[in-house]
C-alpha cells in the first residue's frame, strides 16, 4: 500500500495537533526522521485526520523533545529505555553519556593540538626553540636554516613528508637523529681514510646506511640519493660541511653513491629527483 503524504495538503493547522510538516519545522527534525521514529515505535503521532494524515499532540511533542537525547550520542534503543522504562535512572544514564562526551571532546582537543603542530611544522619545519636547536645541533647551527629550506622546498612533496615527521618529533628524538647523522659522517670519514673504493661492499653498505639515516627526514630513492650526493659536492654550504669533516669527503661520497646506483641499474648521469 502506498504511504500517505507527509502533510495534509488541504490544511495548514489542526486544532487537535500538528502535522508532520509542522513538527518538522518546529523541531528542526527531518520528515524522514519523524517517519522512522514512528515506524519503530519510538515517537508515534497519537492522532490522524479524517483523511488519514498524522497529527502530533502536545504529549507527542513532549516526547519528541525528549528524543533530543539522541543528539547526546545515545542510540535509539537507549533512548527508548530512557523514555519508556520507569525504572531507568535517567540522571545516571545522562552522567554516563556525559563522561563519553568528555572523552570525545578530549580526543578532539588532542586532534586539534596535533593539527596545530602539523600546520606549524609545515610553516616552520623545525618545532624547536633556538636554544634547543643550539643544544642539539651545536653552536654552529643556523636556526634560520629551516626557514630558508621552507622558502626553497616548501612546495615539494619531500617538504610535506619532512613536516609530517617533524610535527611529532621530540627534542630527544631530534638528538637521536643528529647523533645518527654525526656517526654516519664519522663512518664515512673513516672509510675515506681507509681507502674504501667506490663499488666495494663496504662502500655500498655505507650508501645504504646513508639512505636509512636520511629517512628521518623523508624517503630517499636511489636516484634522489645521486642528486643529493652531487649537491653535497657542488653546493658551497654542504661541501664545506663534508670537507670540514674530512677534506675530499663530499666528492668521494658522491662517487660511492654513483657506483652503488650503477650496481642497481641506475645511470647516475640521467638520475632525476623524483
Short mmCIF file of C-alpha atoms in Angstrom, two decimals:
data_model
loop_
_atom_site.label_atom_id
_atom_site.label_comp_id
_atom_site.label_asym_id
_atom_site.label_seq_id
_atom_site.Cartn_x
_atom_site.Cartn_y
_atom_site.Cartn_z
CA UNK A 1 0.00 0.00 0.00
CA UNK A 2 1.31 3.45 -0.89
CA UNK A 3 2.19 5.52 2.19
CA UNK A 4 0.31 8.72 2.95
CA UNK A 5 1.89 12.08 2.04
CA UNK A 6 3.99 13.84 4.67
CA UNK A 7 1.42 16.56 5.30
CA UNK A 8 -2.23 17.21 4.63
CA UNK A 9 -2.30 19.39 1.51
CA UNK A 10 -5.74 20.69 2.40
CA UNK A 11 -4.86 22.12 5.79
CA UNK A 12 -2.07 24.05 7.43
CA UNK A 13 -3.18 23.83 11.07
CA UNK A 14 -5.26 21.47 13.13
CA UNK A 15 -6.84 22.34 16.45
CA UNK A 16 -6.10 18.88 17.87
CA UNK A 17 -2.48 18.57 16.79
CA UNK A 18 0.32 19.40 14.39
CA UNK A 19 1.09 17.78 11.06
CA UNK A 20 4.36 16.04 10.27
CA UNK A 21 5.49 19.04 8.25
CA UNK A 22 4.69 21.45 11.06
CA UNK A 23 6.53 19.33 13.63
CA UNK A 24 9.50 19.02 11.29
CA UNK A 25 9.73 22.82 11.01
CA UNK A 26 9.12 23.35 14.73
CA UNK A 27 11.75 20.92 16.00
CA UNK A 28 14.25 21.12 13.16
CA UNK A 29 13.88 17.39 12.52
CA UNK A 30 13.54 15.92 9.07
CA UNK A 31 10.24 14.42 7.96
CA UNK A 32 12.15 11.25 7.18
CA UNK A 33 13.38 11.02 10.80
CA UNK A 34 9.85 11.52 12.11
CA UNK A 35 8.56 8.76 9.86
CA UNK A 36 11.37 6.45 11.00
CA UNK A 37 10.67 7.08 14.69
CA UNK A 38 7.00 6.41 14.01
CA UNK A 39 7.77 3.13 12.24
CA UNK A 40 9.96 1.80 15.05
CA UNK A 41 7.57 2.95 17.76
CA UNK A 42 9.94 5.49 19.29
CA UNK A 43 7.73 8.55 18.89
CA UNK A 44 4.36 7.98 17.24
CA UNK A 45 1.70 10.60 16.50
CA UNK A 46 -1.40 9.91 18.54
CA UNK A 47 -3.98 11.23 16.11
CA UNK A 48 -4.99 11.03 12.49
CA UNK A 49 -7.13 13.36 10.46
CA UNK A 50 -10.22 12.11 8.71
CA UNK A 51 -8.09 11.75 5.59
CA UNK A 52 -5.52 9.65 7.45
CA UNK A 53 -2.76 12.24 7.95
CA UNK A 54 -0.60 12.01 11.07
CA UNK A 55 -1.17 14.53 13.87
CA UNK A 56 1.10 15.08 16.87
CA UNK A 57 -0.49 16.10 20.17
CA UNK A 58 1.12 18.16 22.93
CA UNK A 59 2.08 14.94 24.70
CA UNK A 60 3.62 13.64 21.48
CA UNK A 61 5.65 16.84 21.17
CA UNK A 62 6.88 16.47 24.75
CA UNK A 63 8.15 13.00 23.93
CA UNK A 64 9.76 14.26 20.74
CA UNK A 65 11.53 16.99 22.68
CA UNK A 66 12.97 14.32 24.95
CA UNK A 67 14.30 12.44 21.94
CA UNK A 68 16.88 15.22 21.89
CA UNK A 69 18.89 12.72 23.94
CA UNK A 70 19.84 11.34 20.54
CA UNK A 71 21.91 14.48 19.97
CA UNK A 72 23.98 13.46 23.01
CA UNK A 73 25.01 10.28 21.25
CA UNK A 74 22.52 7.87 22.79
CA UNK A 75 21.41 5.09 20.49
CA UNK A 76 17.74 4.72 19.63
CA UNK A 77 17.34 1.63 21.85
CA UNK A 78 18.84 3.52 24.78
CA UNK A 79 16.55 6.47 24.12
CA UNK A 80 13.56 4.13 24.17
CA UNK A 81 14.68 2.79 27.56
CA UNK A 82 15.08 6.29 28.96
CA UNK A 83 11.63 7.30 27.73
CA UNK A 84 9.64 4.15 28.46
CA UNK A 85 11.25 2.33 31.38
CA UNK A 86 10.07 3.81 34.64
CA UNK A 87 12.94 2.07 36.42
CA UNK A 88 15.60 3.78 34.33
CA UNK A 89 17.88 6.06 36.33
CA UNK A 90 17.83 8.97 33.88
CA UNK A 91 20.46 11.09 35.68
CA UNK A 92 22.81 8.10 35.81
CA UNK A 93 22.27 7.42 32.10
CA UNK A 94 22.98 11.04 31.28
CA UNK A 95 26.06 11.13 33.52
CA UNK A 96 27.45 8.09 31.73
CA UNK A 97 26.77 9.73 28.41
CA UNK A 98 28.35 12.96 29.71
CA UNK A 99 31.53 11.02 30.51
CA UNK A 100 31.60 9.66 26.96
CA UNK A 101 31.11 13.15 25.57
CA UNK A 102 34.01 14.40 27.72
CA UNK A 103 36.23 11.63 26.35
CA UNK A 104 35.23 12.56 22.81
CA UNK A 105 35.94 16.23 23.50
CA UNK A 106 39.38 15.33 24.84
CA UNK A 107 40.12 13.24 21.75
CA UNK A 108 39.08 16.16 19.56
CA UNK A 109 41.23 18.51 21.65
CA UNK A 110 44.26 16.28 21.11
CA UNK A 111 43.44 16.06 17.42
CA UNK A 112 43.23 19.85 17.24
CA UNK A 113 46.58 20.20 19.02
CA UNK A 114 48.12 17.72 16.59
CA UNK A 115 46.74 19.67 13.64
CA UNK A 116 48.19 22.88 15.09
CA UNK A 117 51.61 21.22 15.32
CA UNK A 118 51.28 19.91 11.78
CA UNK A 119 50.44 23.38 10.49
CA UNK A 120 53.35 24.88 12.38
CA UNK A 121 55.69 22.16 11.12
CA UNK A 122 54.68 22.87 7.52
CA UNK A 123 55.32 26.56 8.09
CA UNK A 124 58.49 26.37 10.19
CA UNK A 125 59.94 22.94 9.53
CA UNK A 126 61.52 22.54 12.94
CA UNK A 127 59.46 22.84 16.12
CA UNK A 128 62.39 23.61 18.42
CA UNK A 129 63.38 26.83 20.10
CA UNK A 130 66.67 28.48 19.12
CA UNK A 131 68.11 27.32 22.45
CA UNK A 132 67.03 23.71 21.85
CA UNK A 133 68.49 23.78 18.35
CA UNK A 134 71.84 25.06 19.64
CA UNK A 135 71.90 22.44 22.39
CA UNK A 136 71.13 19.59 19.98
CA UNK A 137 72.88 20.60 16.76
CA UNK A 138 75.77 22.60 18.20
CA UNK A 139 76.72 26.29 18.32
CA UNK A 140 77.48 26.43 14.60
CA UNK A 141 73.90 25.53 13.72
CA UNK A 142 71.99 28.22 11.84
CA UNK A 143 68.47 28.48 13.33
CA UNK A 144 67.36 30.19 10.13
CA UNK A 145 68.26 27.09 8.14
CA UNK A 146 64.79 25.51 8.35
CA UNK A 147 63.21 28.83 7.35
CA UNK A 148 65.44 29.02 4.29
CA UNK A 149 64.68 25.39 3.47
CA UNK A 150 60.96 26.16 3.69
CA UNK A 151 61.37 29.02 1.24
CA UNK A 152 63.30 26.81 -1.15
CA UNK A 153 61.49 23.47 -0.86
CA UNK A 154 58.13 24.29 0.76
CA UNK A 155 56.09 23.33 -2.30
CA UNK A 156 57.66 19.88 -2.72
CA UNK A 157 56.27 16.51 -1.58
CA UNK A 158 59.50 15.96 0.36
CA UNK A 159 58.90 19.06 2.49
CA UNK A 160 55.43 17.79 3.34
CA UNK A 161 56.87 14.41 4.31
CA UNK A 162 59.53 16.12 6.40
CA UNK A 163 56.90 18.27 8.14
CA UNK A 164 54.81 15.21 8.99
CA UNK A 165 57.80 13.63 10.71
CA UNK A 166 58.85 16.86 12.41
CA UNK A 167 55.38 17.54 13.83
CA UNK A 168 55.57 14.61 16.27
CA UNK A 169 59.30 14.60 16.96
CA UNK A 170 60.51 15.45 20.45
CA UNK A 171 63.81 17.19 21.26
CA UNK A 172 65.17 13.82 22.41
CA UNK A 173 64.22 12.25 19.09
CA UNK A 174 65.86 15.10 17.21
CA UNK A 175 69.01 14.48 19.26
CA UNK A 176 68.92 10.83 18.18
CA UNK A 177 68.61 11.92 14.54
CA UNK A 178 71.55 14.30 14.97
CA UNK A 179 73.66 11.65 16.70
CA UNK A 180 72.94 9.12 13.93
CA UNK A 181 73.93 11.67 11.28
CA UNK A 182 77.13 12.58 13.13
CA UNK A 183 78.01 8.89 13.49
CA UNK A 184 77.46 8.39 9.77
CA UNK A 185 79.78 11.32 8.99
CA UNK A 186 82.48 9.70 11.15
CA UNK A 187 81.99 6.35 9.43
CA UNK A 188 82.29 7.98 6.00
CA UNK A 189 85.46 9.80 7.03
CA UNK A 190 86.96 6.59 8.43
CA UNK A 191 86.15 4.75 5.19
CA UNK A 192 87.79 7.51 3.13
CA UNK A 193 90.88 7.33 5.34
CA UNK A 194 90.96 3.54 4.96
CA UNK A 195 90.92 3.80 1.18
CA UNK A 196 87.49 2.22 0.68
CA UNK A 197 86.80 2.30 -3.06
CA UNK A 198 83.53 3.07 -4.88
CA UNK A 199 81.60 -0.10 -5.72
CA UNK A 200 83.10 -2.13 -2.91
CA UNK A 201 80.95 -3.98 -0.41
CA UNK A 202 81.96 -1.56 2.34
CA UNK A 203 81.15 1.49 0.20
CA UNK A 204 77.77 0.12 -0.86
CA UNK A 205 76.87 -0.63 2.76
CA UNK A 206 77.65 2.98 3.68
CA UNK A 207 75.45 4.22 0.83
CA UNK A 208 72.56 2.09 2.08
CA UNK A 209 73.16 3.28 5.62
CA UNK A 210 73.04 6.90 4.43
CA UNK A 211 69.60 6.30 2.90
CA UNK A 212 68.38 4.72 6.13
CA UNK A 213 69.61 7.63 8.26
CA UNK A 214 68.23 10.20 5.83
CA UNK A 215 64.79 8.59 6.04
CA UNK A 216 64.36 10.54 9.29
CA UNK A 217 63.63 13.50 7.00
CA UNK A 218 61.81 11.85 4.08
CA UNK A 219 62.09 8.66 1.97
CA UNK A 220 65.09 8.82 -0.36
CA UNK A 221 65.16 6.78 -3.56
CA UNK A 222 68.49 5.81 -5.11
CA UNK A 223 68.04 8.31 -7.93
CA UNK A 224 67.27 11.04 -5.42
CA UNK A 225 70.35 9.98 -3.47
CA UNK A 226 72.51 10.51 -6.56
CA UNK A 227 71.14 14.03 -6.93
CA UNK A 228 71.57 14.74 -3.22
CA UNK A 229 75.17 13.49 -3.14
CA UNK A 230 76.02 15.71 -6.11
CA UNK A 231 74.52 18.66 -4.29
CA UNK A 232 76.70 17.81 -1.29
CA UNK A 233 79.71 18.17 -3.58
CA UNK A 234 78.60 21.23 -5.55
CA UNK A 235 76.74 23.38 -3.01
CA UNK A 236 79.25 25.55 -1.09
CA UNK A 237 77.44 25.11 2.22
CA UNK A 238 77.15 21.32 2.05
CA UNK A 239 80.64 20.92 0.60
CA UNK A 240 82.08 22.99 3.44
CA UNK A 241 80.41 20.74 5.98
CA UNK A 242 81.57 17.44 4.49
CA UNK A 243 85.04 18.64 3.57
CA UNK A 244 85.25 20.04 7.09
CA UNK A 245 84.73 16.51 8.38
CA UNK A 246 87.44 15.27 6.06
CA UNK A 247 88.98 17.00 3.00
CA UNK A 248 87.59 15.49 -0.20
CA UNK A 249 84.74 13.69 1.58
CA UNK A 250 81.94 15.36 -0.42
CA UNK A 251 83.35 14.29 -3.80
CA UNK A 252 84.25 10.80 -2.53
CA UNK A 253 80.75 10.29 -1.17
CA UNK A 254 79.22 11.34 -4.48
CA UNK A 255 81.46 8.79 -6.16
CA UNK A 256 80.41 5.87 -3.97
CA UNK A 257 76.73 6.81 -4.41
CA UNK A 258 77.15 6.83 -8.21
CA UNK A 259 78.83 3.42 -8.13
CA UNK A 260 76.08 1.96 -5.95
CA UNK A 261 73.44 3.38 -8.28
CA UNK A 262 75.09 1.71 -11.28
CA UNK A 263 75.07 -1.60 -9.42
CA UNK A 264 71.30 -1.21 -9.14
CA UNK A 265 70.81 -0.47 -12.82
CA UNK A 266 70.64 3.32 -12.50
CA UNK A 267 72.63 5.63 -14.76
CA UNK A 268 73.85 8.45 -12.48
CA UNK A 269 74.17 10.78 -15.47
CA UNK A 270 70.42 10.65 -16.10
CA UNK A 271 69.25 10.37 -12.48
CA UNK A 272 66.48 12.79 -11.55
CA UNK A 273 64.88 13.96 -8.34
CA UNK A 274 61.63 12.01 -8.15
#
